[in-house]
PDB file of C-alpha atoms and ligand atoms in Angstrom:
ATOM      1  CA  MET N   1      -6.595 -21.967  17.090  1.00 94.00           C
ATOM      2  CA  HIS N   2      -8.100 -18.610  16.119  1.00 98.00           C
ATOM      3  CA  LYS N   3      -9.391 -16.478  18.942  1.00 98.00           C
ATOM      4  CA  LEU N   4     -12.606 -14.546  18.538  1.00 98.00           C
ATOM      5  CA  GLY N   5     -13.499 -11.402  20.437  1.00 98.00           C
ATOM      6  CA  ILE N   6     -17.221 -10.637  20.551  1.00 98.00           C
ATOM      7  CA  LEU N   7     -18.509  -7.122  21.162  1.00 98.00           C
ATOM      8  CA  LEU N   8     -22.147  -6.732  22.099  1.00 98.00           C
ATOM      9  CA  SER N   9     -24.544  -4.307  23.745  1.00 97.00           C
ATOM     10  CA  GLY N  10     -27.743  -6.309  24.113  1.00 97.00           C
ATOM     11  CA  ARG N  11     -29.331  -9.742  24.261  1.00 97.00           C
ATOM     12  CA  GLY N  12     -26.535 -11.435  22.318  1.00 97.00           C
ATOM     13  CA  SER N  13     -28.494 -13.962  20.275  1.00 98.00           C
ATOM     14  CA  ASN N  14     -25.933 -13.742  17.465  1.00 98.00           C
ATOM     15  CA  PHE N  15     -23.134 -14.306  19.971  1.00 98.00           C
ATOM     16  CA  LEU N  16     -24.996 -17.368  21.302  1.00 98.00           C
ATOM     17  CA  ALA N  17     -25.492 -18.717  17.785  1.00 98.00           C
ATOM     18  CA  ILE N  18     -21.732 -18.424  17.176  1.00 98.00           C
ATOM     19  CA  ALA N  19     -20.986 -20.078  20.535  1.00 98.00           C
ATOM     20  CA  ASP N  20     -23.388 -22.917  19.671  1.00 98.00           C
ATOM     21  CA  SER N  21     -21.776 -23.397  16.250  1.00 98.00           C
ATOM     22  CA  ILE N  22     -18.379 -23.745  17.902  1.00 98.00           C
ATOM     23  CA  ALA N  23     -19.704 -26.069  20.635  1.00 97.00           C
ATOM     24  CA  SER N  24     -21.389 -28.352  18.094  1.00 97.00           C
ATOM     25  CA  GLY N  25     -18.324 -28.503  15.854  1.00 96.00           C
ATOM     26  CA  ARG N  26     -20.020 -26.770  12.914  1.00 96.00           C
ATOM     27  CA  LEU N  27     -17.564 -23.881  13.259  1.00 97.00           C
ATOM     28  CA  ARG N  28     -14.064 -25.268  13.709  1.00 96.00           C
ATOM     29  CA  GLY N  29     -10.603 -23.891  14.358  1.00 96.00           C
ATOM     30  CA  CYS N  30     -11.661 -21.098  16.675  1.00 98.00           C
ATOM     31  CA  GLU N  31     -12.761 -20.322  20.195  1.00 98.00           C
ATOM     32  CA  ILE N  32     -14.327 -17.317  21.882  1.00 98.00           C
ATOM     33  CA  ALA N  33     -11.535 -15.681  23.848  1.00 98.00           C
ATOM     34  CA  ALA N  34     -13.474 -12.685  25.195  1.00 98.00           C
ATOM     35  CA  VAL N  35     -16.952 -11.174  25.178  1.00 98.00           C
ATOM     36  CA  VAL N  36     -16.904  -7.425  25.756  1.00 98.00           C
ATOM     37  CA  SER N  37     -19.822  -5.090  26.293  1.00 98.00           C
ATOM     38  CA  ASN N  38     -20.067  -1.341  26.682  1.00 97.00           C
ATOM     39  CA  LEU N  39     -23.075  -1.989  28.935  1.00 96.00           C
ATOM     40  CA  ALA N  40     -22.538  -3.885  32.190  1.00 96.00           C
ATOM     41  CA  ASP N  41     -26.178  -5.026  32.273  1.00 96.00           C
ATOM     42  CA  ALA N  42     -26.315  -6.410  28.707  1.00 97.00           C
ATOM     43  CA  SER N  43     -28.015  -9.791  28.922  1.00 97.00           C
ATOM     44  CA  GLY N  44     -25.541 -11.140  26.358  1.00 98.00           C
ATOM     45  CA  LEU N  45     -22.760 -10.532  28.855  1.00 98.00           C
ATOM     46  CA  ALA N  46     -24.596 -12.526  31.540  1.00 97.00           C
ATOM     47  CA  ALA N  47     -25.116 -15.323  29.007  1.00 98.00           C
ATOM     48  CA  ALA N  48     -21.383 -15.324  28.242  1.00 98.00           C
ATOM     49  CA  ARG N  49     -20.565 -15.499  31.931  1.00 97.00           C
ATOM     50  CA  ALA N  50     -23.027 -18.379  32.380  1.00 97.00           C
ATOM     51  CA  ARG N  51     -21.113 -20.273  29.695  1.00 96.00           C
ATOM     52  CA  GLY N  52     -17.848 -19.747  31.522  1.00 97.00           C
ATOM     53  CA  LEU N  53     -16.436 -17.354  28.934  1.00 97.00           C
ATOM     54  CA  ASN N  54     -14.347 -14.273  29.714  1.00 97.00           C
ATOM     55  CA  ALA N  55     -17.056 -11.620  29.913  1.00 98.00           C
ATOM     56  CA  VAL N  56     -15.899  -8.060  30.402  1.00 97.00           C
ATOM     57  CA  ALA N  57     -17.862  -4.823  30.791  1.00 98.00           C
ATOM     58  CA  ILE N  58     -16.019  -1.721  29.642  1.00 97.00           C
ATOM     59  CA  GLU N  59     -18.395   1.180  30.157  1.00 95.00           C
ATOM     60  CA  ALA N  60     -18.227   4.137  27.833  1.00 90.00           C
ATOM     61  CA  ARG N  61     -20.069   6.678  29.934  1.00 86.00           C
ATOM     62  CA  GLY N  62     -18.235   9.953  30.414  1.00 87.00           C
ATOM     63  CA  ARG N  63     -15.231   8.921  28.331  1.00 89.00           C
ATOM     64  CA  LYS N  64     -13.875   9.945  24.965  1.00 92.00           C
ATOM     65  CA  ARG N  65     -14.519   7.378  22.230  1.00 92.00           C
ATOM     66  CA  ALA N  66     -10.824   6.862  21.436  1.00 92.00           C
ATOM     67  CA  GLU N  67     -10.002   6.310  25.094  1.00 93.00           C
ATOM     68  CA  HIS N  68     -12.846   3.814  25.544  1.00 95.00           C
ATOM     69  CA  ASP N  69     -11.862   2.003  22.352  1.00 96.00           C
ATOM     70  CA  ALA N  70      -8.214   1.862  23.465  1.00 96.00           C
ATOM     71  CA  GLU N  71      -9.271   0.015  26.583  1.00 96.00           C
ATOM     72  CA  ILE N  72     -11.285  -2.489  24.554  1.00 98.00           C
ATOM     73  CA  ILE N  73      -8.355  -2.994  22.168  1.00 98.00           C
ATOM     74  CA  ALA N  74      -6.066  -3.650  25.139  1.00 97.00           C
ATOM     75  CA  CYS N  75      -8.540  -6.227  26.484  1.00 98.00           C
ATOM     76  CA  LEU N  76      -8.786  -7.962  23.103  1.00 98.00           C
ATOM     77  CA  ARG N  77      -4.993  -8.030  22.767  1.00 98.00           C
ATOM     78  CA  GLN N  78      -4.628  -9.391  26.269  1.00 97.00           C
ATOM     79  CA  HIS N  79      -6.803 -12.321  25.203  1.00 98.00           C
ATOM     80  CA  HIS N  80      -4.881 -12.701  21.897  1.00 98.00           C
ATOM     81  CA  VAL N  81      -7.976 -12.013  19.817  1.00 98.00           C
ATOM     82  CA  ASP N  82      -7.330 -12.199  16.066  1.00 97.00           C
ATOM     83  CA  LEU N  83     -10.893 -11.734  14.782  1.00 98.00           C
ATOM     84  CA  VAL N  84     -13.355  -9.253  16.256  1.00 98.00           C
ATOM     85  CA  CYS N  85     -17.073  -9.912  15.737  1.00 98.00           C
ATOM     86  CA  LEU N  86     -19.536  -7.117  16.388  1.00 98.00           C
ATOM     87  CA  ALA N  87     -22.810  -8.720  17.414  1.00 98.00           C
ATOM     88  CA  GLY N  88     -25.318  -6.028  18.217  1.00 97.00           C
ATOM     89  CA  TYR N  89     -22.610  -3.640  19.383  1.00 97.00           C
ATOM     90  CA  MET N  90     -24.385  -0.297  19.377  1.00 93.00           C
ATOM     91  CA  ARG N  91     -21.410   2.045  19.184  1.00 92.00           C
ATOM     92  CA  LEU N  92     -19.405   3.332  16.264  1.00 93.00           C
ATOM     93  CA  LEU N  93     -15.765   2.247  16.292  1.00 95.00           C
ATOM     94  CA  SER N  94     -13.119   4.960  16.201  1.00 95.00           C
ATOM     95  CA  PRO N  95     -10.707   4.956  13.228  1.00 95.00           C
ATOM     96  CA  GLY N  96      -7.987   3.805  15.623  1.00 96.00           C
ATOM     97  CA  PHE N  97     -10.003   0.690  16.475  1.00 97.00           C
ATOM     98  CA  VAL N  98     -10.609  -0.160  12.823  1.00 97.00           C
ATOM     99  CA  GLN N  99      -6.912   0.331  12.059  1.00 97.00           C
ATOM    100  CA  ALA N 100      -5.850  -1.819  15.013  1.00 97.00           C
ATOM    101  CA  PHE N 101      -7.485  -4.894  13.393  1.00 97.00           C
ATOM    102  CA  PRO N 102      -7.207  -4.362   9.638  1.00 95.00           C
ATOM    103  CA  GLN N 103      -9.751  -6.549   7.775  1.00 95.00           C
ATOM    104  CA  ARG N 104     -10.250  -8.452  11.024  1.00 98.00           C
ATOM    105  CA  ILE N 105     -13.463  -6.875  12.304  1.00 98.00           C
ATOM    106  CA  LEU N 106     -16.824  -8.246  11.163  1.00 98.00           C
ATOM    107  CA  ASN N 107     -20.325  -6.909  11.685  1.00 98.00           C
ATOM    108  CA  ILE N 108     -23.781  -8.276  11.026  1.00 98.00           C
ATOM    109  CA  HIS N 109     -26.543  -5.981   9.857  1.00 98.00           C
ATOM    110  CA  PRO N 110     -30.229  -6.906   9.473  1.00 98.00           C
ATOM    111  CA  SER N 111     -30.762  -5.701   5.901  1.00 98.00           C
ATOM    112  CA  LEU N 112     -29.405  -6.354   2.441  1.00 98.00           C
ATOM    113  CA  LEU N 113     -26.775  -3.609   2.392  1.00 98.00           C
ATOM    114  CA  PRO N 114     -26.342  -1.029   1.007  1.00 98.00           C
ATOM    115  CA  ALA N 115     -30.102  -0.713   1.605  1.00 98.00           C
ATOM    116  CA  PHE N 116     -31.170   0.479   5.035  1.00 98.00           C
ATOM    117  CA  PRO N 117     -27.961   1.065   6.988  1.00 98.00           C
ATOM    118  CA  GLY N 118     -28.203   2.405  10.532  1.00 96.00           C
ATOM    119  CA  LEU N 119     -30.756   1.820  13.243  1.00 96.00           C
ATOM    120  CA  ASP N 120     -34.039  -0.107  12.908  1.00 97.00           C
ATOM    121  CA  ALA N 121     -33.093  -1.564   9.543  1.00 98.00           C
ATOM    122  CA  GLN N 122     -35.934  -4.098   9.579  1.00 98.00           C
ATOM    123  CA  LEU N 123     -38.517  -1.378  10.249  1.00 98.00           C
ATOM    124  CA  GLN N 124     -36.963   0.819   7.565  1.00 98.00           C
ATOM    125  CA  ALA N 125     -37.211  -2.042   5.046  1.00 98.00           C
ATOM    126  CA  PHE N 126     -40.760  -2.926   6.070  1.00 98.00           C
ATOM    127  CA  GLU N 127     -41.988   0.651   5.814  1.00 98.00           C
ATOM    128  CA  TYR N 128     -40.234   1.165   2.488  1.00 98.00           C
ATOM    129  CA  GLY N 129     -42.264  -1.714   1.119  1.00 98.00           C
ATOM    130  CA  VAL N 130     -39.481  -3.973  -0.115  1.00 98.00           C
ATOM    131  CA  GLN N 131     -40.566  -7.523  -0.895  1.00 98.00           C
ATOM    132  CA  VAL N 132     -37.184  -9.067  -0.152  1.00 98.00           C
ATOM    133  CA  SER N 133     -34.901  -8.221   2.735  1.00 98.00           C
ATOM    134  CA  GLY N 134     -32.284 -10.141   4.697  1.00 98.00           C
ATOM    135  CA  CYS N 135     -28.988  -9.757   6.467  1.00 98.00           C
ATOM    136  CA  SER N 136     -25.402  -8.922   5.590  1.00 98.00           C
ATOM    137  CA  VAL N 137     -22.126  -9.875   7.235  1.00 98.00           C
ATOM    138  CA  HIS N 138     -19.423  -7.407   6.263  1.00 98.00           C
ATOM    139  CA  PHE N 139     -15.960  -6.206   7.172  1.00 98.00           C
ATOM    140  CA  VAL N 140     -16.012  -3.078   9.277  1.00 98.00           C
ATOM    141  CA  ASP N 141     -14.428   0.017   7.856  1.00 96.00           C
ATOM    142  CA  GLU N 142     -14.570   3.595   9.066  1.00 94.00           C
ATOM    143  CA  GLN N 143     -18.078   4.233   7.710  1.00 93.00           C
ATOM    144  CA  LEU N 144     -21.258   2.900   9.270  1.00 94.00           C
ATOM    145  CA  ASP N 145     -22.475  -0.450   7.811  1.00 95.00           C
ATOM    146  CA  HIS N 146     -20.255   0.093   4.793  1.00 95.00           C
ATOM    147  CA  GLY N 147     -17.305  -2.333   4.524  1.00 97.00           C
ATOM    148  CA  VAL N 148     -16.867  -5.152   2.011  1.00 98.00           C
ATOM    149  CA  ILE N 149     -19.741  -7.649   2.121  1.00 98.00           C
ATOM    150  CA  ILE N 150     -18.705 -11.219   2.948  1.00 98.00           C
ATOM    151  CA  LEU N 151     -22.086 -12.943   2.810  1.00 98.00           C
ATOM    152  CA  GLN N 152     -25.769 -12.064   2.545  1.00 98.00           C
ATOM    153  CA  LYS N 153     -28.945 -14.072   3.068  1.00 98.00           C
ATOM    154  CA  ALA N 154     -32.284 -12.994   1.668  1.00 98.00           C
ATOM    155  CA  VAL N 155     -35.724 -13.516   3.167  1.00 98.00           C
ATOM    156  CA  PRO N 156     -39.127 -12.697   1.690  1.00 98.00           C
ATOM    157  CA  VAL N 157     -41.432 -10.079   3.158  1.00 98.00           C
ATOM    158  CA  LEU N 158     -44.799 -11.854   3.444  1.00 98.00           C
ATOM    159  CA  GLU N 159     -48.340 -10.482   3.210  1.00 95.00           C
ATOM    160  CA  GLY N 160     -49.210 -10.734   6.888  1.00 96.00           C
ATOM    161  CA  ASP N 161     -45.881  -9.383   8.136  1.00 98.00           C
ATOM    162  CA  ASP N 162     -45.284  -6.525  10.475  1.00 98.00           C
ATOM    163  CA  ALA N 163     -41.825  -5.249  11.337  1.00 98.00           C
ATOM    164  CA  PRO N 164     -41.344  -7.685  14.287  1.00 98.00           C
ATOM    165  CA  THR N 165     -42.276 -10.795  12.251  1.00 98.00           C
ATOM    166  CA  LEU N 166     -39.940  -9.674   9.482  1.00 98.00           C
ATOM    167  CA  ALA N 167     -37.184  -9.023  12.042  1.00 98.00           C
ATOM    168  CA  ALA N 168     -37.637 -12.530  13.472  1.00 98.00           C
ATOM    169  CA  ARG N 169     -37.360 -14.106  10.002  1.00 98.00           C
ATOM    170  CA  ILE N 170     -34.204 -12.111   9.337  1.00 98.00           C
ATOM    171  CA  LEU N 171     -32.748 -12.979  12.738  1.00 98.00           C
ATOM    172  CA  ALA N 172     -33.078 -16.710  12.049  1.00 98.00           C
ATOM    173  CA  GLN N 173     -30.911 -16.189   8.965  1.00 98.00           C
ATOM    174  CA  GLU N 174     -28.455 -13.985  10.873  1.00 98.00           C
ATOM    175  CA  HIS N 175     -27.810 -16.879  13.226  1.00 98.00           C
ATOM    176  CA  ILE N 176     -26.794 -19.066  10.278  1.00 98.00           C
ATOM    177  CA  ALA N 177     -24.965 -16.375   8.315  1.00 98.00           C
ATOM    178  CA  TYR N 178     -22.581 -15.160  10.996  1.00 98.00           C
ATOM    179  CA  SER N 179     -20.897 -18.509  11.617  1.00 98.00           C
ATOM    180  CA  GLU N 180     -20.644 -19.153   7.879  1.00 98.00           C
ATOM    181  CA  ALA N 181     -18.985 -15.791   7.351  1.00 98.00           C
ATOM    182  CA  ILE N 182     -16.537 -16.381  10.213  1.00 98.00           C
ATOM    183  CA  ALA N 183     -15.596 -19.753   8.725  1.00 97.00           C
ATOM    184  CA  ARG N 184     -15.018 -18.125   5.347  1.00 97.00           C
ATOM    185  CA  VAL N 185     -12.786 -15.426   6.755  1.00 97.00           C
ATOM    186  CA  LEU N 186     -10.822 -17.793   8.991  1.00 97.00           C
ATOM    187  CA  SER N 187     -10.218 -20.137   6.062  1.00 96.00           C
ATOM    188  CA  GLY N 188      -8.254 -17.327   4.417  1.00 95.00           C
ATOM    189  CA  ARG N 189      -9.429 -18.621   1.045  1.00 95.00           C
ATOM    190  CA  TYR N 190     -10.642 -15.341  -0.388  1.00 96.00           C
ATOM    191  CA  GLU N 191      -9.437 -12.172  -1.981  1.00 96.00           C
ATOM    192  CA  ILE N 192     -10.909  -8.713  -2.053  1.00 97.00           C
ATOM    193  CA  VAL N 193     -10.983  -7.011  -5.423  1.00 97.00           C
ATOM    194  CA  GLY N 194     -12.338  -3.495  -5.166  1.00 95.00           C
ATOM    195  CA  ARG N 195     -15.440  -3.975  -3.079  1.00 97.00           C
ATOM    196  CA  ARG N 196     -15.882  -7.577  -4.151  1.00 97.00           C
ATOM    197  CA  TYR N 197     -15.254 -10.493  -1.816  1.00 97.00           C
ATOM    198  CA  LEU N 198     -14.204 -13.430  -3.971  1.00 96.00           C
ATOM    199  CA  LEU N 199     -13.898 -17.005  -2.728  1.00 93.00           C
ATOM    200  CA  LYS N 200     -10.814 -18.882  -3.842  1.00 90.00           C
ATOM    201  CA  PRO N 201     -11.034 -22.639  -4.449  1.00 81.00           C
TER     202      PRO N 201
HETATM  203  C1  GRF T 301     -29.101  -7.995  15.196  1.00 50.75           C
HETATM  204  O1  GRF T 301     -30.287  -7.778  14.484  1.00 50.75           O
HETATM  205  C2  GRF T 301     -27.911  -7.559  14.380  1.00 50.75           C
HETATM  206  O2  GRF T 301     -28.084  -7.710  13.009  1.00 50.75           O
HETATM  207  C3  GRF T 301     -27.820  -6.096  14.726  1.00 50.75           C
HETATM  208  O3  GRF T 301     -28.157  -6.011  16.080  1.00 50.75           O
HETATM  209  C4  GRF T 301     -29.008  -7.105  16.432  1.00 50.75           C
HETATM  210  C5  GRF T 301     -28.354  -7.799  17.588  1.00 50.75           C
HETATM  211  O4  GRF T 301     -29.144  -8.843  18.083  1.00 50.75           O
HETATM  212  N1  GRF T 301     -26.502  -5.572  14.414  1.00 50.75           N
HETATM  213  P1  GRF T 301     -28.531  -9.870  19.118  1.00 50.75           P
HETATM  214  O5  GRF T 301     -28.063  -9.039  20.335  1.00 50.75           O
HETATM  215  O6  GRF T 301     -27.401 -10.586  18.477  1.00 50.75           O
HETATM  216  O7  GRF T 301     -29.653 -10.767  19.497  1.00 50.75           O
END
């Protein structure tokens, strides 16, 4: 049984979508071993606690990044986590964190990367005037929103949209995409060639 570690900083809707996929049997062979937040009052953490999951706050305030990350790594190891899923985790990982879980950290980003990395991706896309946007699940490397892309889903930008309606349409696809990407990675049936993620039969 694979053990997932979820890192979040906010409402945790992607975390909940993953938890629901596992509970309904759509995502098999794994369980959520720990939910960690850098913010003790993240509502995603309360939701994890309400579901009886190990929910841990590890505050970053006043600490060096590497030291904070080391504590999170220790927590993940303690719970035997073998796949880390960033789900609205609003801090950059130190190189040491990335190296501690090589090709075993995933992130979801609300744009079709490499377009619109960073904060407020949906607003960036909307204001740029793109007619198609979406979400990307990718491996985490040492650059922001940069690692190998595992899966993307596109959504149209519609006439009457504003940034929040576009964000909601993207979020609905995020909730589907993340579990699919986790299943792909856990299956082990892929290879990475350059930047390309290739599914093996
Ligand atoms: C999502 O839009 C995700 O793509 C981004 O942060 C947001 C987190 O939302 N990385 P939630 O906390 O999962 O609801």
